GROMACS .gro file of C-alpha atoms in nm:
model
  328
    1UNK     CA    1   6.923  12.727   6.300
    2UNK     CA    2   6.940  12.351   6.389
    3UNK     CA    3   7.291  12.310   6.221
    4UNK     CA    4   7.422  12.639   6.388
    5UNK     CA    5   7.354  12.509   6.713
    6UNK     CA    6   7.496  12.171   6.671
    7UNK     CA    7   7.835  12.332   6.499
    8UNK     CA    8   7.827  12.568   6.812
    9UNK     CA    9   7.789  12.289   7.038
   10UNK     CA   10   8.085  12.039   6.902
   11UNK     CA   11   8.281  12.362   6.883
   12UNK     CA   12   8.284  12.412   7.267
   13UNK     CA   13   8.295  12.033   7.337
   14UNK     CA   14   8.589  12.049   7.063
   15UNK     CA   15   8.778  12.298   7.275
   16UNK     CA   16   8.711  12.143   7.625
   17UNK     CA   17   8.802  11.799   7.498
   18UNK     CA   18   9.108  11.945   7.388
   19UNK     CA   19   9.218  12.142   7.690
   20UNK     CA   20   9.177  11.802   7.907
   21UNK     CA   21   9.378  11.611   7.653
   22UNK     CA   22   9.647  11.903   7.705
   23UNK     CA   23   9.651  11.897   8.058
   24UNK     CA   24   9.745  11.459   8.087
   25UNK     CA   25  10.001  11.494   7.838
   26UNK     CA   26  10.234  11.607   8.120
   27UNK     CA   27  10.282  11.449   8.459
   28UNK     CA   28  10.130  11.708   8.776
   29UNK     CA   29  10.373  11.949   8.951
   30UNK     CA   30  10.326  12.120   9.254
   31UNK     CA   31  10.292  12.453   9.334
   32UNK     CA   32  10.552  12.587   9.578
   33UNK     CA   33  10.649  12.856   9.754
   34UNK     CA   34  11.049  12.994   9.870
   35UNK     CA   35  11.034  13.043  10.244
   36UNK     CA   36  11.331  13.273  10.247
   37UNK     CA   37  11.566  13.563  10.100
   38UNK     CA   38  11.881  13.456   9.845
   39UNK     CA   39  11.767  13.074   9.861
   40UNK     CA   40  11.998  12.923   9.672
   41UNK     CA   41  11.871  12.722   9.288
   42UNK     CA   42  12.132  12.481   9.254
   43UNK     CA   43  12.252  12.276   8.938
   44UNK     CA   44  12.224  11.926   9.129
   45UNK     CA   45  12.079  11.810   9.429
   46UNK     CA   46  12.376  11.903   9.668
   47UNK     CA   47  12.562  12.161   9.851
   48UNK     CA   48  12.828  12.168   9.650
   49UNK     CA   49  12.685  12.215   9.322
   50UNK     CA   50  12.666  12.522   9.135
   51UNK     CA   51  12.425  12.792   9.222
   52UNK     CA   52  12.218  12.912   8.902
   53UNK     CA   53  12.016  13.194   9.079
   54UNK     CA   54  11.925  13.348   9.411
   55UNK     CA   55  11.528  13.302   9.472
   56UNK     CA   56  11.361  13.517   9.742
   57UNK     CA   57  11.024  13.369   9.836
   58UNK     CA   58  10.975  13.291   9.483
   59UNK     CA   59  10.634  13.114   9.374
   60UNK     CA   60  10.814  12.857   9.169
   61UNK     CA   61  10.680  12.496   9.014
   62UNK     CA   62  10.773  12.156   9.205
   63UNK     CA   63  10.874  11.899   8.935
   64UNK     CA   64  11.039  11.636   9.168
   65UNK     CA   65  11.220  11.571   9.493
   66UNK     CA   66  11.528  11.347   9.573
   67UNK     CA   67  11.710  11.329   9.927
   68UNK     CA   68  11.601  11.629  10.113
   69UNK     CA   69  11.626  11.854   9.720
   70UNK     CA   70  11.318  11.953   9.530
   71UNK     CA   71  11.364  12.032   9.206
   72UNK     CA   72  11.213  12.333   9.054
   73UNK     CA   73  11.112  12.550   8.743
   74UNK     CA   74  11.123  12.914   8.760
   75UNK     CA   75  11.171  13.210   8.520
   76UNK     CA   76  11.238  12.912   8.275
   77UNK     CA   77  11.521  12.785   8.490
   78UNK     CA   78  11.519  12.447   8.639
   79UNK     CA   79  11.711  12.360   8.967
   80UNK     CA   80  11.782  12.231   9.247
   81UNK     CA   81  11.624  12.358   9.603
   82UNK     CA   82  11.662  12.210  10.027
   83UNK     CA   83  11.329  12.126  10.107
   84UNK     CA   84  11.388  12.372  10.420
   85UNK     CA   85  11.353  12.637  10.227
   86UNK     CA   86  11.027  12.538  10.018
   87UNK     CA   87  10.687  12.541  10.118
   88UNK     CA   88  10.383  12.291   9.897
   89UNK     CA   89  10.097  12.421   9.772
   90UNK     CA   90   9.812  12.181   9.735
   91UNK     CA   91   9.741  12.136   9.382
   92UNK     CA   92   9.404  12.003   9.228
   93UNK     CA   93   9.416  11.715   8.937
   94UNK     CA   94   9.312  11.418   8.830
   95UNK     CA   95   9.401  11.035   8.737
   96UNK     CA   96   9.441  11.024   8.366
   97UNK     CA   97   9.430  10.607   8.297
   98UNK     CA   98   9.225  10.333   8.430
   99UNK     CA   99   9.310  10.089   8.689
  100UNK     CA  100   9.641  10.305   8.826
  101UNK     CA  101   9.735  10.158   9.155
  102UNK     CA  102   9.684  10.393   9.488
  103UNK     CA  103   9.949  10.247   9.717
  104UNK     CA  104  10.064  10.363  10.085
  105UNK     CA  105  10.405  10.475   9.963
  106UNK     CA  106  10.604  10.599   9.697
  107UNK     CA  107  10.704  10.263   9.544
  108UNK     CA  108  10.577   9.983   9.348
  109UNK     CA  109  10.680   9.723   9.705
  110UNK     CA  110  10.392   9.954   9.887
  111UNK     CA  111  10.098   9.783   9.983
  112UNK     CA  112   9.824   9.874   9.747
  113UNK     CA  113   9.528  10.030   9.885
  114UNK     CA  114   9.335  10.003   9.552
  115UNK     CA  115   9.285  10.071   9.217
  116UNK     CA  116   9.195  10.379   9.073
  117UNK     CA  117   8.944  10.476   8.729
  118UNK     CA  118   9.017  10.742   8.492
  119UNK     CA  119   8.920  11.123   8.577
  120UNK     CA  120   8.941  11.056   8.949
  121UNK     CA  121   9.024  11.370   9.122
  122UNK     CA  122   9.293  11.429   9.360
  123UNK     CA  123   9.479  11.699   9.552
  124UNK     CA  124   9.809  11.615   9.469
  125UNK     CA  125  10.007  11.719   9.807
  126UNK     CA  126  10.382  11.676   9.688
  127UNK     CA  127  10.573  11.481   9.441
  128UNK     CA  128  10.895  11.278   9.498
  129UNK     CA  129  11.085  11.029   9.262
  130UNK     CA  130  10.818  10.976   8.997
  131UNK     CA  131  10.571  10.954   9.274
  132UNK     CA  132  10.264  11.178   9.351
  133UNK     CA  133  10.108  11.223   9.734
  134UNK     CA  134   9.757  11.269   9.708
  135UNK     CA  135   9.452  11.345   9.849
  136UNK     CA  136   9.152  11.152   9.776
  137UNK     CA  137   8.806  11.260  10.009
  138UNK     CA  138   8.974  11.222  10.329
  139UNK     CA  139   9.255  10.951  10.237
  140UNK     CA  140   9.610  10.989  10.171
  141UNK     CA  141   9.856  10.754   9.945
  142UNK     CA  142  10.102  10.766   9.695
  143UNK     CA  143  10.030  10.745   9.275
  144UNK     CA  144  10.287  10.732   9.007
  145UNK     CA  145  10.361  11.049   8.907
  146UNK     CA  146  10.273  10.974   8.521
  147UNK     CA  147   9.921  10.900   8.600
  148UNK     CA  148   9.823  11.228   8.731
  149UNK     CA  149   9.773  11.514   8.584
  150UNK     CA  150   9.711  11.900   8.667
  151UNK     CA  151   9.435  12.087   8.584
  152UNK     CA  152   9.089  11.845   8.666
  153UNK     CA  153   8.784  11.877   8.474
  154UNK     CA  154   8.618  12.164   8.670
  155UNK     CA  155   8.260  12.301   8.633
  156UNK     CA  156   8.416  12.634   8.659
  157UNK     CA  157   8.690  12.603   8.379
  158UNK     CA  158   8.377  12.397   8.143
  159UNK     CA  159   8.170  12.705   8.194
  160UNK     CA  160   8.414  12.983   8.080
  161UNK     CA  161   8.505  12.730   7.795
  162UNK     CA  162   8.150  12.714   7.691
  163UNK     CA  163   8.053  13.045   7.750
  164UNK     CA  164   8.378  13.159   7.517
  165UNK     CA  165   8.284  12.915   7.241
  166UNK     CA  166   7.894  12.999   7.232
  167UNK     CA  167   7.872  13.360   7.298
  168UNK     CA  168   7.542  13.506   7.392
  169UNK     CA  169   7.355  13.251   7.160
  170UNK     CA  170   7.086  13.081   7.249
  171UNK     CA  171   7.308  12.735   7.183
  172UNK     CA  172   7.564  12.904   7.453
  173UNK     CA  173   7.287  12.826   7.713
  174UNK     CA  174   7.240  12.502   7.594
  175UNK     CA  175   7.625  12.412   7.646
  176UNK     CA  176   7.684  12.600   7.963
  177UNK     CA  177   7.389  12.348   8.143
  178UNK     CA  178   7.527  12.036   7.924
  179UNK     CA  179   7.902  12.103   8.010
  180UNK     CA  180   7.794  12.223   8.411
  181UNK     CA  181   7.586  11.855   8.430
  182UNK     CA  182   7.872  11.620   8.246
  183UNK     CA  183   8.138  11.814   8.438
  184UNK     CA  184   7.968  11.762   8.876
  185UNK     CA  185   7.814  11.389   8.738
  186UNK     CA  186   8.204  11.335   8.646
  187UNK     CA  187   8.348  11.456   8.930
  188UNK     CA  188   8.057  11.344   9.191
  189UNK     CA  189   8.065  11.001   9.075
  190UNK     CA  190   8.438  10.978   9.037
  191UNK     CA  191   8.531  11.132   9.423
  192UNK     CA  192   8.239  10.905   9.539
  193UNK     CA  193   8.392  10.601   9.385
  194UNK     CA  194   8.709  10.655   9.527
  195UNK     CA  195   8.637  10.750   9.809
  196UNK     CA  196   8.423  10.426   9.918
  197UNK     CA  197   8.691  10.213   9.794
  198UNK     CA  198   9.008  10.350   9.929
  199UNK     CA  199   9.106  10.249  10.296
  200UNK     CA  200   9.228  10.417  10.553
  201UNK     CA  201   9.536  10.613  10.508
  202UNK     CA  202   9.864  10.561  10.708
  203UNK     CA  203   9.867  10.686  11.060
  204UNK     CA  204  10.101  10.972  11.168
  205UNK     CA  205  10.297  10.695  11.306
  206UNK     CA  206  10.352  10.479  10.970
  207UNK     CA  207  10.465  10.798  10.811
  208UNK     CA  208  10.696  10.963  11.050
  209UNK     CA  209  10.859  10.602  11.009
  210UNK     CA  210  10.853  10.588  10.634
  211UNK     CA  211  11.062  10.923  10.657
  212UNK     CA  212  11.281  10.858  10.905
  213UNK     CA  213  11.386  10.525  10.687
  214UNK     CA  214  11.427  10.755  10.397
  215UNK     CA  215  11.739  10.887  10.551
  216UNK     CA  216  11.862  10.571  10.634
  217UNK     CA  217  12.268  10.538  10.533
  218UNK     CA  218  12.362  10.913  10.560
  219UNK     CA  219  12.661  11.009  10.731
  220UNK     CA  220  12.690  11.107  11.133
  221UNK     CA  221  12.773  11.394  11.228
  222UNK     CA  222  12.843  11.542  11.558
  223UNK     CA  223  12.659  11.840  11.570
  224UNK     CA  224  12.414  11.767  11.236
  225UNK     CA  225  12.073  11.871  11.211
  226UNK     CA  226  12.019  11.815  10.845
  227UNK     CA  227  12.048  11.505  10.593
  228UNK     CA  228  12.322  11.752  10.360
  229UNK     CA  229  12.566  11.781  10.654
  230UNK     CA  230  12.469  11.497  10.822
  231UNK     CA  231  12.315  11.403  11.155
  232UNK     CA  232  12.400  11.290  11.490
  233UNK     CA  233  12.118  11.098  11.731
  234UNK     CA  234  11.911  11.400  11.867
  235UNK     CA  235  11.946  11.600  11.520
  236UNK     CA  236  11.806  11.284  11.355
  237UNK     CA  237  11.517  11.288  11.529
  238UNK     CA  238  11.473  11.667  11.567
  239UNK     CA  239  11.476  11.679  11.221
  240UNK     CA  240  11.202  11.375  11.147
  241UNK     CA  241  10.963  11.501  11.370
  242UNK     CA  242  10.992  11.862  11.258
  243UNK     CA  243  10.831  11.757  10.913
  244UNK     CA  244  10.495  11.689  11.117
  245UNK     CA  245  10.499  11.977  11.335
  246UNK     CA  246  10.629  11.810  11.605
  247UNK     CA  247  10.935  12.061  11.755
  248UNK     CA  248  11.169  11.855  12.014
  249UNK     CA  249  11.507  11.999  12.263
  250UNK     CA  250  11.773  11.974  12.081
  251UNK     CA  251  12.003  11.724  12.323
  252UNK     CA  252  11.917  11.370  12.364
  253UNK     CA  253  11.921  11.418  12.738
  254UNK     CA  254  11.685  11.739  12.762
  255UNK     CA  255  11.473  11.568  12.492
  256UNK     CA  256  11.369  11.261  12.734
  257UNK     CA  257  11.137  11.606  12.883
  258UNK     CA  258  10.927  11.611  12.603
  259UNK     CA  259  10.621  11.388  12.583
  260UNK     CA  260  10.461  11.120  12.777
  261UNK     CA  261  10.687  10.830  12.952
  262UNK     CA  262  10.569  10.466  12.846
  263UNK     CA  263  10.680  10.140  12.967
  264UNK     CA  264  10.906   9.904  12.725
  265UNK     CA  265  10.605   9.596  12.672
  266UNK     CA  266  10.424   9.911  12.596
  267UNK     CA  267  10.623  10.044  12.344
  268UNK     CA  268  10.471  10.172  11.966
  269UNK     CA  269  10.611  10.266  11.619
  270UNK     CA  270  10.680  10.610  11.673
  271UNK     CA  271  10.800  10.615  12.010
  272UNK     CA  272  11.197  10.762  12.095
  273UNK     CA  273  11.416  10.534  12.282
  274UNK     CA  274  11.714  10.643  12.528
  275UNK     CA  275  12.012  10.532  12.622
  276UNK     CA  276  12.325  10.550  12.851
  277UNK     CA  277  12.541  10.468  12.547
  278UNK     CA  278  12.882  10.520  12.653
  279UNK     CA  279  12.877  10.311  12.983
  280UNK     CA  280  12.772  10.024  12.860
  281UNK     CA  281  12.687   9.872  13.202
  282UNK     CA  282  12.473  10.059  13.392
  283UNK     CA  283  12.174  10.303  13.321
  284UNK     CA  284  12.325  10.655  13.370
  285UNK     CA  285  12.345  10.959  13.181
  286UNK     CA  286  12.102  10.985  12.852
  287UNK     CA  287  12.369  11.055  12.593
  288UNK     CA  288  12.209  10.908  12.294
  289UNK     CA  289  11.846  10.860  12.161
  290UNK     CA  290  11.687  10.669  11.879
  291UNK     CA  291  11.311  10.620  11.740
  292UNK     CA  292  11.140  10.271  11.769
  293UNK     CA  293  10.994  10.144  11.412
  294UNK     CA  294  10.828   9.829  11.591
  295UNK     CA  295  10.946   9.499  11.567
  296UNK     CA  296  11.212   9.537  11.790
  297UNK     CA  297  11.407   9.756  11.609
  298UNK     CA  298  11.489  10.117  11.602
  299UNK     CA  299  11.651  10.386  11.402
  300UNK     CA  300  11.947  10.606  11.458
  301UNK     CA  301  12.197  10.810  11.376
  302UNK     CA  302  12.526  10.570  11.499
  303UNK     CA  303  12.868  10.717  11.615
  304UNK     CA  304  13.013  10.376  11.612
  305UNK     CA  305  12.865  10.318  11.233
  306UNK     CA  306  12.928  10.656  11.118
  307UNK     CA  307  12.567  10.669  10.987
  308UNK     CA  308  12.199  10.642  11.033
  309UNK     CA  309  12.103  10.287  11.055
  310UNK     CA  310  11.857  10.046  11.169
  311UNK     CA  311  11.896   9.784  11.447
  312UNK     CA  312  11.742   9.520  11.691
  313UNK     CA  313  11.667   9.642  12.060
  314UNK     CA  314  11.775   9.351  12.198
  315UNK     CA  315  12.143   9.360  12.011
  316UNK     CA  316  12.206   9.719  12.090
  317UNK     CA  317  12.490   9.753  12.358
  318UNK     CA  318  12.355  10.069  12.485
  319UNK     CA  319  12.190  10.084  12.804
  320UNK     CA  320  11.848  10.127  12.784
  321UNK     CA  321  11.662  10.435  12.994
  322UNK     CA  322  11.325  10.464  12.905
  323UNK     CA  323  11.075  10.560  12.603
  324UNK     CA  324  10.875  10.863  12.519
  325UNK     CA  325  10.607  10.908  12.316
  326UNK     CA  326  10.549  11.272  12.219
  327UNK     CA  327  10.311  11.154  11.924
  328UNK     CA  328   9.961  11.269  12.023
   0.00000   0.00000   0.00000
């Protein structure tokens, strides 16, 4: 009876052992979700590429994401897709090495918050460029993407393994309660851990600046709302704050209505800047806008460069207005 039981039990330890090696042999995806009918999958990231199908609000799998694209699988196709027409699913998983840096951005130059242990979990939030946003407790940062994996050791998934492997046997019981304890003293101690060390994550601030910088260098447009066609000052900014639920007027001038009027020693990251641009003597008409990244610079989409760019405050020809800060 002795031997049955142990065979039973390595069995089901067998089988969960090898469903967790399974699930780190890939890097995570992301669930998603097509917001929209006849969405077009592309070939490449771009407007001009081919179109290899027509999703309407598709569940599909997130792989990766490059300039405003997110690449997908679905139906065993793999594509291209704008990120306005894509909504993330938070996905749970888990770090699958030891010491694996948790940094503030996606990129090995990002401060590092700290260093994470094998079988931490995570709620892995969306995926860009061999990175992975995650969730941690109640803190936010970026992982490399091949150090997290779907599917966490979960005392839900352990039980149905066990209970599969076992049977009704009395040895079934015996796994069920070894499996449940190993799997919440895993993940208990592992969330705990992390939690504690990691610091705080960036503010809404830091991050609506990390984005805007991400579209840094793409073309002006009059007229452009979006980082395919191209932006001009008001679009730009529109189309940052958007991301974070933050809806603005579409012209530079009506947007100096939205949010709260602060003085320049007072400015923040964050905070939009306006201008009488075209004079270029005396405050007038607001006719162009840009959003303050501290330091005394901002960043905006430039008629005269032809792109977005970043610049001093004190070097810009434009006259300076006022500020707004429409970040609560």
């Amino acid at each position: 009876m002795t031997n049955k039981v142990n065979k039973v039990l390595a069995g089901c330890f067998l089988g969960i052992s090898l469903a967790f090696v399974s699930s780190i042999a890939m890097a995570a995806t992301v669930p998603g979700k097509i917001a929209g009918t006849d969405v077009n999958l592309r070939k490449n990231p771009t407007t001009s590429a081919s179109i290899i199908s027509k999703l309407t609000n598709s569940d599909v799998t997130v792989i990766d994401k490059s300039n405003g694209w997110y690449k997908v699988s679905y139906n065993q196709k793999t594509g291209w897709v704008s990120d306005d027409y894509l909504k993330l699913i938070s996905a749970n998983g888990t770090i699958n090495a030891n010491g694996v840096n948790f940094r503030t951005g996606p990129g090995t130059s990002t401060k590092k918050i700290t260093t994470l242990n094998k079988n931490t979990g995570v709620v892995i939030l969306d995926t860009a460029n061999g990175w992975n946003k995650v969730k941690i407790g109640t803190k936010i940062g970026y992982v490399a993407s091949n150090f997290v994996a779907n599917s966490p050791v979960q005392t839900a998934s352990v039980k149905a393994a066990a209970v599969k492997s076992a049977t009704t046997t009395s040895a079934s019981a015996i796994a069920l309660k070894t499996a449940d304890k190993v799997s919440r003293s895993v993940n208990t101690a592992a969330l705990a851990a992390a939690d504690a060390a990691v610091e705080e994550a960036p503010s809404i601030n830091e991050q609506i600046i990390s984005y805007a910088k991400q579209f840094n260098g793409v073309r002006y447009l009059y007229g452009g709302n979006t980082p395919q066609t191209g932006f001009d000052c008001s679009g730009f900014i529109g189309y940052v704050f958007k991301k974070f639920g933050i809806n603005l007027n579409r012209s530079a001038e009506a947007m100096y209505s939205n949010g709260i009027k602060v003085s320049k020693s007072q400015l923040e990251a964050g905070d939009i800047l306006f201008f009488d641009a075209s004079s270029r003597k005396a405050s007038g008409r607001i006719d162009h806008a840009g959003i303050y990244i501290g330091g005394d610079s901002f960043i905006h989409a430039s008629s005269s460069n032809g792109a977005v760019r970043i610049q001093k405050l004190s070097e810009y020809r434009g006259t300076y207005i006022g500020a707004k800060r429409v970040i609560k």
